[in-house]
PDB file of C-alpha atoms and ligand atoms in Angstrom:
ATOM      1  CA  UNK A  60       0.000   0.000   0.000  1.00 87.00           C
ATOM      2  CA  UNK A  61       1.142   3.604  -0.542  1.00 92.00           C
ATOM      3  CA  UNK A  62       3.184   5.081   2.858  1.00 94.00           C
ATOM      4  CA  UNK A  63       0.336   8.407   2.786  1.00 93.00           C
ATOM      5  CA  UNK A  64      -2.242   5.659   3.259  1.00 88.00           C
ATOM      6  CA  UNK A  65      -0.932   3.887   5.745  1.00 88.00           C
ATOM      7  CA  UNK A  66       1.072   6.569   7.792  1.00 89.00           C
ATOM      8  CA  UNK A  67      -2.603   8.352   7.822  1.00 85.00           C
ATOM      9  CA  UNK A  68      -4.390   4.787   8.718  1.00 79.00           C
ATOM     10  CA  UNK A  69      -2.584   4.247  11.745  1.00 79.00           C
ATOM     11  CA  UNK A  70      -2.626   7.808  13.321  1.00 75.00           C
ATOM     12  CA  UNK A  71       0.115  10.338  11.808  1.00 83.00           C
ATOM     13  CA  UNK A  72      -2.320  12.589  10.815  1.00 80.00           C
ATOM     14  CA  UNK A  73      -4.634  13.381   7.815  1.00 82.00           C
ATOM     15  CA  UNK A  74      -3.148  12.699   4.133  1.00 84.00           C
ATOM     16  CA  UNK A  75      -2.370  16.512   3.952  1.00 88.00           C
ATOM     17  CA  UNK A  76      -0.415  16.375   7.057  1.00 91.00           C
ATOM     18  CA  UNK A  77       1.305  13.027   6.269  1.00 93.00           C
ATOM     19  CA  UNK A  78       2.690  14.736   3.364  1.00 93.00           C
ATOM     20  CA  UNK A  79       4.326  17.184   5.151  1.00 94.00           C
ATOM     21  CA  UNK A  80       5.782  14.555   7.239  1.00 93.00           C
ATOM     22  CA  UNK A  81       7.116  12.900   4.557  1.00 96.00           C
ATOM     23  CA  UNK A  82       8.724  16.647   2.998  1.00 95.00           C
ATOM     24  CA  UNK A  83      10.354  16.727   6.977  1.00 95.00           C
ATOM     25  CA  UNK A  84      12.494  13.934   5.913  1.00 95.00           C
ATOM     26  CA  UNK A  85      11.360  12.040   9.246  1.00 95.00           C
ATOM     27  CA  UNK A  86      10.240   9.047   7.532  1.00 96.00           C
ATOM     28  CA  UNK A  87      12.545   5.983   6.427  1.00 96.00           C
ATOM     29  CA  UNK A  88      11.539   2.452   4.821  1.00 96.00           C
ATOM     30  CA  UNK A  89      14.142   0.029   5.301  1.00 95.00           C
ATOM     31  CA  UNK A  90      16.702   3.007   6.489  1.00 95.00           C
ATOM     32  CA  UNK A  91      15.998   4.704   3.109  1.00 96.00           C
ATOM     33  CA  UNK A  92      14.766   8.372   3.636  1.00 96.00           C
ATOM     34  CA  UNK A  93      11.321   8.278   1.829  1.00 96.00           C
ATOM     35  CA  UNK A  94       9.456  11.358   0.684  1.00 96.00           C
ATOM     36  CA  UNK A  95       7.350  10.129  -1.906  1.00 96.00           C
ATOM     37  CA  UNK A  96       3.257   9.690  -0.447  1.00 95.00           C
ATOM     38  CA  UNK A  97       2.652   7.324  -3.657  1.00 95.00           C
ATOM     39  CA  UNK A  98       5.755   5.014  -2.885  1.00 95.00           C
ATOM     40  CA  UNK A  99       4.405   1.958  -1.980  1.00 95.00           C
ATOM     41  CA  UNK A 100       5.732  -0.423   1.070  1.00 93.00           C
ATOM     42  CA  UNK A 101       4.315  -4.119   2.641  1.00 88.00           C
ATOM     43  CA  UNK A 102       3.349  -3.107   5.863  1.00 80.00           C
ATOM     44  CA  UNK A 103       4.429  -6.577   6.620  1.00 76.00           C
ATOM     45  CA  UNK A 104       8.009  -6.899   5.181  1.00 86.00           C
ATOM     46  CA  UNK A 105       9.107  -3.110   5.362  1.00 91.00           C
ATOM     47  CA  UNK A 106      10.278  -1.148   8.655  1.00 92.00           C
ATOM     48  CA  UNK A 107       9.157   1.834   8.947  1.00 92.00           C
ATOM     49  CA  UNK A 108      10.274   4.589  11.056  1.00 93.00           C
ATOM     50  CA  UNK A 109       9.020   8.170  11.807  1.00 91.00           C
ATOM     51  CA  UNK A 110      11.548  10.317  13.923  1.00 90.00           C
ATOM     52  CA  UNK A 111      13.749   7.477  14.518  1.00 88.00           C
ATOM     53  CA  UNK A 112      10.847   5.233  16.480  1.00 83.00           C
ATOM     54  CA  UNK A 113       9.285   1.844  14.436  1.00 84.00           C
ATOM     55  CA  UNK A 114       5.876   1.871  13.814  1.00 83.00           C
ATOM     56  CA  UNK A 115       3.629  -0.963  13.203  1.00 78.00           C
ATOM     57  CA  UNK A 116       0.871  -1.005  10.796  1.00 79.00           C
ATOM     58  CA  UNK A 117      -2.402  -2.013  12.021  1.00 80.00           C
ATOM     59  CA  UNK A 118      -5.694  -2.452  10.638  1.00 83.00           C
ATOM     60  CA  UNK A 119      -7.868  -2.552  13.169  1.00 91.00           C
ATOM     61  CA  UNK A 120      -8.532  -0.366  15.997  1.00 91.00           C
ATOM     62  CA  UNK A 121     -11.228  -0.980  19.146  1.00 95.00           C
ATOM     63  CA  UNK A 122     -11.820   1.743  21.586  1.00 97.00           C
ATOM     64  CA  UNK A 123     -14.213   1.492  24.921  1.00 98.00           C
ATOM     65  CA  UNK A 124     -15.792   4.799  25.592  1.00 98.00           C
ATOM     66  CA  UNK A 125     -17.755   5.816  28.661  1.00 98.00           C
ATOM     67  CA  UNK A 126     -20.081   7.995  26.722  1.00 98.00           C
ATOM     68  CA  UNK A 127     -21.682  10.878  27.658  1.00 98.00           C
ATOM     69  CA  UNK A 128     -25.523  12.293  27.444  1.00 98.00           C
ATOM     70  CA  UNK A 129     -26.170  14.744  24.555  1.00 98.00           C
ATOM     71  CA  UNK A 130     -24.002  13.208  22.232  1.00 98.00           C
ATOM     72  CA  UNK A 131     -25.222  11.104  19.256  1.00 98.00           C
ATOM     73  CA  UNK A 132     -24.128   7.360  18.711  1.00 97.00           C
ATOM     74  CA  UNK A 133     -23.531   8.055  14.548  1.00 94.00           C
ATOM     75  CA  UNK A 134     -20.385   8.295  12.942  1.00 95.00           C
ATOM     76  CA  UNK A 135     -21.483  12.282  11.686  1.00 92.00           C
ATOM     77  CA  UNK A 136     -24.704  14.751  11.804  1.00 94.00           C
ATOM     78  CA  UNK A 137     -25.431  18.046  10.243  1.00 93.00           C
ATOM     79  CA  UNK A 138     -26.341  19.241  13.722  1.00 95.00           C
ATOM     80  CA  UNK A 139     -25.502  17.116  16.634  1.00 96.00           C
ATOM     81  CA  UNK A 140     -22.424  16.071  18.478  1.00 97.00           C
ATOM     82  CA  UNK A 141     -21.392  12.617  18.032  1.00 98.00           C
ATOM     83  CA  UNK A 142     -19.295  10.258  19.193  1.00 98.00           C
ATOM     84  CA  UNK A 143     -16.915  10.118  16.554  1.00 97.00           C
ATOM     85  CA  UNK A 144     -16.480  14.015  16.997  1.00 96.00           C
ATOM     86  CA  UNK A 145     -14.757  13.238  20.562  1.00 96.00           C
ATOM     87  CA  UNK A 146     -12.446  11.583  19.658  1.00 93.00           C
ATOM     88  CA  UNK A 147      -8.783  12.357  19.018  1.00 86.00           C
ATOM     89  CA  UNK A 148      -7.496  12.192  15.594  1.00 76.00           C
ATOM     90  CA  UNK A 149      -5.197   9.763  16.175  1.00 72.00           C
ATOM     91  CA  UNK A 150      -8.349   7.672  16.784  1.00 83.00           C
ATOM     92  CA  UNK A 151     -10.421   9.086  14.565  1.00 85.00           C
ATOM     93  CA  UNK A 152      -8.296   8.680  11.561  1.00 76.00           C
ATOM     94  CA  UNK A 153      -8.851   4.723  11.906  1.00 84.00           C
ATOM     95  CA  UNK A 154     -12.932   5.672  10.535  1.00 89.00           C
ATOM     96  CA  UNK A 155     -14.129   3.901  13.578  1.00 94.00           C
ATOM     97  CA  UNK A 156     -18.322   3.381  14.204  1.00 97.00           C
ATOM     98  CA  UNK A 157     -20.475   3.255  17.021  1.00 98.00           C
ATOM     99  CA  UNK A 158     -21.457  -0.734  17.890  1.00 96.00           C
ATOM    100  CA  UNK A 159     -24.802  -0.218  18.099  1.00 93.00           C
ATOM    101  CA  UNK A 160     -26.645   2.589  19.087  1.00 95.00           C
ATOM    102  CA  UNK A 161     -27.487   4.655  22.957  1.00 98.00           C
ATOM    103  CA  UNK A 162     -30.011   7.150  22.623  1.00 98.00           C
ATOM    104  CA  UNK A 163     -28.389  10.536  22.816  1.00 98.00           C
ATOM    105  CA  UNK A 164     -29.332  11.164  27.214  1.00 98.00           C
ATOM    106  CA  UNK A 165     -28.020   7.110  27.749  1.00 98.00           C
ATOM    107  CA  UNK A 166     -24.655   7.131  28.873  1.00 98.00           C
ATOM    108  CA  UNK A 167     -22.133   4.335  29.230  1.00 98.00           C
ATOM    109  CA  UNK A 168     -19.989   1.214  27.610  1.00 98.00           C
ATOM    110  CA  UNK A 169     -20.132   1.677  23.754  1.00 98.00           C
ATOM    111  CA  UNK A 170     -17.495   0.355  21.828  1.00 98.00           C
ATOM    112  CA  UNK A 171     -16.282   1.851  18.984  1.00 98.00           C
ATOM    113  CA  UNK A 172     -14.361  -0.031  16.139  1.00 97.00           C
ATOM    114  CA  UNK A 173     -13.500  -0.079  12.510  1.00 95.00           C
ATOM    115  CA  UNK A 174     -13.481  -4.068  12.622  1.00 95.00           C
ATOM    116  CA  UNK A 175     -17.259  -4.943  10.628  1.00 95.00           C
ATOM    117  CA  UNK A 176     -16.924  -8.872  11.371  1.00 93.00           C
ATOM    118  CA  UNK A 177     -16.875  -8.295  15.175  1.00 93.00           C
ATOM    119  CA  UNK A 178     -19.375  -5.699  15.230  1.00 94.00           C
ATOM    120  CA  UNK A 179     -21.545  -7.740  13.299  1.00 92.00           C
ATOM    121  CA  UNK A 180     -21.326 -10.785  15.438  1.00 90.00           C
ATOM    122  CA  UNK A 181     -22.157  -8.464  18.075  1.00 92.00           C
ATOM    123  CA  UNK A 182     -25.163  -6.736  16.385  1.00 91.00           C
ATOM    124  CA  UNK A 183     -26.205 -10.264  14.962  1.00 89.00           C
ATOM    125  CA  UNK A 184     -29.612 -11.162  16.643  1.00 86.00           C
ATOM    126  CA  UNK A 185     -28.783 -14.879  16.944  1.00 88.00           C
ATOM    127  CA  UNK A 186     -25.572 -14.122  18.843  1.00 89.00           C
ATOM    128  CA  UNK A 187     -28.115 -13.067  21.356  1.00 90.00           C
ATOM    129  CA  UNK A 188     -25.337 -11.125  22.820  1.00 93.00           C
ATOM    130  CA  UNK A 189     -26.198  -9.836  26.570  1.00 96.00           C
ATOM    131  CA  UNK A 190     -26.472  -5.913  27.020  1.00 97.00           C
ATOM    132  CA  UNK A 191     -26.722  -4.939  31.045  1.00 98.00           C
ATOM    133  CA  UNK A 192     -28.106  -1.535  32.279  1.00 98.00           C
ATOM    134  CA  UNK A 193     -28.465   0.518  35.227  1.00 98.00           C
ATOM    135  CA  UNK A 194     -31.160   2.455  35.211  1.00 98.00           C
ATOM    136  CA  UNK A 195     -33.369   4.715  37.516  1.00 98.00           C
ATOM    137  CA  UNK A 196     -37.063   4.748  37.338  1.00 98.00           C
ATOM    138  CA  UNK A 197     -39.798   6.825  38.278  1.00 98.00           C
ATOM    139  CA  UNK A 198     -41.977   4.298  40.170  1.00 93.00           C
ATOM    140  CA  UNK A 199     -41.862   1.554  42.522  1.00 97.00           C
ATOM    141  CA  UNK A 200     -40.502  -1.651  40.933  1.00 98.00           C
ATOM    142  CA  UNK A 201     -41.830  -4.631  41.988  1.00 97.00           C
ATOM    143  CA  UNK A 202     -41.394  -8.526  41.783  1.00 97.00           C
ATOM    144  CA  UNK A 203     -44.476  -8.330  39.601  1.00 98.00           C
ATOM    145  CA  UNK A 204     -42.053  -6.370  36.826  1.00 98.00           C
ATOM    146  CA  UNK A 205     -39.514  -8.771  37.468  1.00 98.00           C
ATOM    147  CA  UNK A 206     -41.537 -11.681  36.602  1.00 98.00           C
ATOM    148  CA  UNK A 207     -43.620  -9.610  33.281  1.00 98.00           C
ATOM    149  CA  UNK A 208     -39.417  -8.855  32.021  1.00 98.00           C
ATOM    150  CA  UNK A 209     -39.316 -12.612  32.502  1.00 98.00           C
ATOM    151  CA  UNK A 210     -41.967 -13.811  30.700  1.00 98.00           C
ATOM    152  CA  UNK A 211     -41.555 -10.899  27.661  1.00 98.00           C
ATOM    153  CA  UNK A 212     -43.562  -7.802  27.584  1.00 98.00           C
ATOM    154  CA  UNK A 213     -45.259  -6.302  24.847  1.00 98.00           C
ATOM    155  CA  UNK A 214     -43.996  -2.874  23.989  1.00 98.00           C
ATOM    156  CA  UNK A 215     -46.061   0.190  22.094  1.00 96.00           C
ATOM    157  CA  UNK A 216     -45.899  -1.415  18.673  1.00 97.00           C
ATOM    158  CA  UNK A 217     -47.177  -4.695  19.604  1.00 97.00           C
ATOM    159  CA  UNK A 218     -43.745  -6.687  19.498  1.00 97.00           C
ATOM    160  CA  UNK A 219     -43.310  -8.951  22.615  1.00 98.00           C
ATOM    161  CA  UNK A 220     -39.895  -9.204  24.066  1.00 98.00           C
ATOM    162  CA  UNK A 221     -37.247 -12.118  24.438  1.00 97.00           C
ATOM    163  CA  UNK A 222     -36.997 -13.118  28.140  1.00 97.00           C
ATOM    164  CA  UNK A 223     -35.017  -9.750  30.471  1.00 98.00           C
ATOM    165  CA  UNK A 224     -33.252 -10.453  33.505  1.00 98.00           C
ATOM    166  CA  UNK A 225     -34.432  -7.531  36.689  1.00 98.00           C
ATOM    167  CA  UNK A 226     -32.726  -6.621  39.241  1.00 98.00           C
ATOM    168  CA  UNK A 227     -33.758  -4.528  41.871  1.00 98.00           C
ATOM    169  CA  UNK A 228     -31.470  -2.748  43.154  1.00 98.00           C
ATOM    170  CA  UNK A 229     -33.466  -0.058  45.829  1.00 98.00           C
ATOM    171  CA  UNK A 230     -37.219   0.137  45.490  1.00 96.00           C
ATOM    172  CA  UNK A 231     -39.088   3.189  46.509  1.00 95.00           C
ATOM    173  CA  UNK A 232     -40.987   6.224  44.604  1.00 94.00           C
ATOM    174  CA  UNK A 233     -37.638   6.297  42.507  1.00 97.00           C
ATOM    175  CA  UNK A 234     -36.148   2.717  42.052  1.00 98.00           C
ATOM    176  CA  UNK A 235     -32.862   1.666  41.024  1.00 98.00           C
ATOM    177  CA  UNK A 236     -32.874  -1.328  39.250  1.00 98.00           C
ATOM    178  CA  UNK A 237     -30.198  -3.896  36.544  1.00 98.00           C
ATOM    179  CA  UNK A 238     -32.018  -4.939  33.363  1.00 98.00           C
ATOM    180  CA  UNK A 239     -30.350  -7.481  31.093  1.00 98.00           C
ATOM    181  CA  UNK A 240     -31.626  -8.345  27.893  1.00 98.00           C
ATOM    182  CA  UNK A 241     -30.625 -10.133  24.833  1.00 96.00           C
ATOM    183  CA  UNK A 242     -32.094  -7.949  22.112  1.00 94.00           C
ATOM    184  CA  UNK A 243     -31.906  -4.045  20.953  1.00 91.00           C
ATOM    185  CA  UNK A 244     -34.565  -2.147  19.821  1.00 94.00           C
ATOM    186  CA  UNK A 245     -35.062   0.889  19.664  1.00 94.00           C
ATOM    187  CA  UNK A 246     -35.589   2.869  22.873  1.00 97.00           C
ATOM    188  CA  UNK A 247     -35.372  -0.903  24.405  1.00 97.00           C
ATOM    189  CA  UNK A 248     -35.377  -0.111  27.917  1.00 98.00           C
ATOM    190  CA  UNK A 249     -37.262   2.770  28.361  1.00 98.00           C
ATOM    191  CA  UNK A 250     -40.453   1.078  25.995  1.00 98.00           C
ATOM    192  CA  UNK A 251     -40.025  -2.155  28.197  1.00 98.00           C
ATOM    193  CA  UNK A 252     -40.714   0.006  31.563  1.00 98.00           C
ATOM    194  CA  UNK A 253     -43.799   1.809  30.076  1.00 98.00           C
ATOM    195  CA  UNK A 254     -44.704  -1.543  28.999  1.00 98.00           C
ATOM    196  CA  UNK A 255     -45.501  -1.898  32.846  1.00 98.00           C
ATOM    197  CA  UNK A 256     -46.325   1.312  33.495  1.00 97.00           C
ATOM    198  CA  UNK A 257     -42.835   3.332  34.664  1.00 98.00           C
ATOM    199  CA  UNK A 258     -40.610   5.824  33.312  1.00 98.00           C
ATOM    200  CA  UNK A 259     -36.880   5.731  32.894  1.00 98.00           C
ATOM    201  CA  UNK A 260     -35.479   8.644  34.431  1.00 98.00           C
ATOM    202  CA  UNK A 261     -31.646   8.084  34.044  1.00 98.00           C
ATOM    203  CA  UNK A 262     -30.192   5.076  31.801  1.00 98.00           C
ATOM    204  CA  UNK A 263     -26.395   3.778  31.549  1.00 98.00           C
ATOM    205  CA  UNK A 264     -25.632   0.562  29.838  1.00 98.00           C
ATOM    206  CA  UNK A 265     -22.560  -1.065  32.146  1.00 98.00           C
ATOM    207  CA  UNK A 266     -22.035  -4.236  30.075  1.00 98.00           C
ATOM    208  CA  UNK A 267     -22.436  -5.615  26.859  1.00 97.00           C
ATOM    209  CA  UNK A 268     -21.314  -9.207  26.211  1.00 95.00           C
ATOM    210  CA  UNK A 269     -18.050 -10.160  27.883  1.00 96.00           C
ATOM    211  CA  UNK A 270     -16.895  -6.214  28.209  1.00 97.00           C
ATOM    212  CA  UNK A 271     -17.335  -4.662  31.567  1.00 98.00           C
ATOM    213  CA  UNK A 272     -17.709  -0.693  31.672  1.00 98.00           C
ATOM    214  CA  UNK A 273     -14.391   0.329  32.945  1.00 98.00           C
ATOM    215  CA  UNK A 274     -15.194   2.436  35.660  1.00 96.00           C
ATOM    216  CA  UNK A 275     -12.181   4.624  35.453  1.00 97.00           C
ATOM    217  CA  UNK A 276     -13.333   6.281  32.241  1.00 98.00           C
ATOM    218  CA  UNK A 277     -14.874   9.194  33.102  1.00 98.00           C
ATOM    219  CA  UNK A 278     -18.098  10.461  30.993  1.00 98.00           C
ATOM    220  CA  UNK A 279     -16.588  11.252  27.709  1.00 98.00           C
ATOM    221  CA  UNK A 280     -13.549   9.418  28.028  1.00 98.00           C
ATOM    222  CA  UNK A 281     -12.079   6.131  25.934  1.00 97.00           C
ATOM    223  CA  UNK A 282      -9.507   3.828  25.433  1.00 96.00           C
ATOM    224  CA  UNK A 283      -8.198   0.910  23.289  1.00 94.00           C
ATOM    225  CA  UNK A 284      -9.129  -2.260  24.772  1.00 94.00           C
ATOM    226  CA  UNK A 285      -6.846  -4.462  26.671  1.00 93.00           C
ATOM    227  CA  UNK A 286      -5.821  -7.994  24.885  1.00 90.00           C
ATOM    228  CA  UNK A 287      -7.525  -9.799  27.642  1.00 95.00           C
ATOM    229  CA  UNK A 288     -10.972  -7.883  26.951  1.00 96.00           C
ATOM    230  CA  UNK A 289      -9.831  -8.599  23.102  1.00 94.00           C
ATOM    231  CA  UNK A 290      -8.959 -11.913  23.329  1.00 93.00           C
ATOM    232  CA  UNK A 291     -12.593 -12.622  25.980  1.00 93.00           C
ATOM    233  CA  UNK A 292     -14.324 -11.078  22.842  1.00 91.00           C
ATOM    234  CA  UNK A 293     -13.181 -12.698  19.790  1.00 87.00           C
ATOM    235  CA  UNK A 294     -14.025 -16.152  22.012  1.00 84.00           C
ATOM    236  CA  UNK A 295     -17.623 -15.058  22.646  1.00 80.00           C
ATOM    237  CA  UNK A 296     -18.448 -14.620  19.062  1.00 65.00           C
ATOM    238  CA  UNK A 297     -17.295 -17.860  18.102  1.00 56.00           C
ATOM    239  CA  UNK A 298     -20.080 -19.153  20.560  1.00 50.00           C
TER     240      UNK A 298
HETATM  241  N1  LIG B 306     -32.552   1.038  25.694  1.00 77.60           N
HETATM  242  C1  LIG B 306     -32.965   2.330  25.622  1.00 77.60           C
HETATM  243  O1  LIG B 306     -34.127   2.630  25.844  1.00 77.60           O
HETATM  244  N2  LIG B 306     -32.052   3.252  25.326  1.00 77.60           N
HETATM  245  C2  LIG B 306     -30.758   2.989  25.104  1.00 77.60           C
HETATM  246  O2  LIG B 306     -29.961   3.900  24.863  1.00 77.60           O
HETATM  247  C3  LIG B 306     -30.343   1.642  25.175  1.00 77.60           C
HETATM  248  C4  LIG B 306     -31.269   0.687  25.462  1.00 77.60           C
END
């Protein structure tokens, strides 16, 4: 592939600013000063090094982002914030997407990753793959909900859930409750409580499959995922 491409893919900056690089005389293939964009290396075979430091091609790039209300889960918008638009463009430059979607006041674990196999296995409605919240609800919730969740309840449009787990985690006028489920449609959540008569007030999603919400990100905050969380995912989707 051509250097510009993949000194841009894997961070150095947009294809203008790769060029630029390249005109600094920072860049060497094989300990040959290269300032050619079009010359073309094997990101395999060649070594490349910017400022005297190796770098390694990569392809793929998966980020875990706590992610905070009144931002949009789409990779652009006219009008809105979104999640791409936080992030650095070192990260950005890799065209990662959203895995799924959080309505724009949910906050919490969404993954972000230019990889379409693995999101797909993820998004993939047989995979069934388990997505927990924590959410607060206006309302008392009750063993009764936890049982309806159980059985599948039938949301505004008629469709009747797959089986949710409920937890309760306080119960009172406002209750604060766990809700697992194996689907995602839209507004999931928040339809399944008015199914029973309650309102979400506050939603974060804290897992989804085998990835854990890493509670040192702070709202708005990401970062690649480790090789065990890698390594835990690749093994669920082979499930
Ligand atoms: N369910 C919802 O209602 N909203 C979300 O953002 C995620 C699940």
């Amino acid at each position: 592939m051509r250097i510009d491409k993949l000194l841009a893919n894997i961070g150095h900056g947009s294809r203008k600013e790769v060029k630029q690089l390249l005109k600094n005389g920072v860049v060497t293939v094989n300990g040959e000063l290269v300032k050619d964009g079009k010359q073309h290396v094997d990101p395999e075979e060649d070594q490349i090094v910017i400022h005297g430091e190796e770098v390694y091609y990569r392809e793929f790039i998966y980020l875990m982002m706590n992610k905070p209300p009144g931002v949009i889960s789409a990779t652009e918008d006219a009008r809105e914030e979104t999640v791409i638009d936080i992030l650095e463009a070192n990260h950005a430059v890799f065209n990662p997407f959203p895995v799924g979607r959080l309505d724009k006041d949910t906050e919490g674990l969404l993954l972000l990753t230019n990889d379409g196999v693995l999101a797909h296995q993820l998004l993939s409605p047989k995979k069934h793959v388990p997505k927990t919240y924590f959410a607060v609800i206006d309302g008392e919730v009750t063993e009764k909900d936890i049982e309806a969740f159980h059985q599948g309840v039938t949301l505004d449009d008629g469709y009747v859930t797959k089986p949710g787990e409920l937890k309760i985690l306080k119960s009172g006028l406002r209750s604060d409750i766990e809700l697992t489920i194996t689907e995602g449609k839209f507004h999931q959540v928040k339809r399944m409580f008015e199914a029973v008569g309650k309102r979400v007030v506050y939603l974060q999603r804290i897992s989804m499959g085998p990835l854990q919400l890493d509670e040192e990100l702070d709202l708005g905050e990401y970062r690649e995922l480790t090789e065990e969380e890698m390594a835990l995912l690749k093994n669920s989707g082979k499930e």
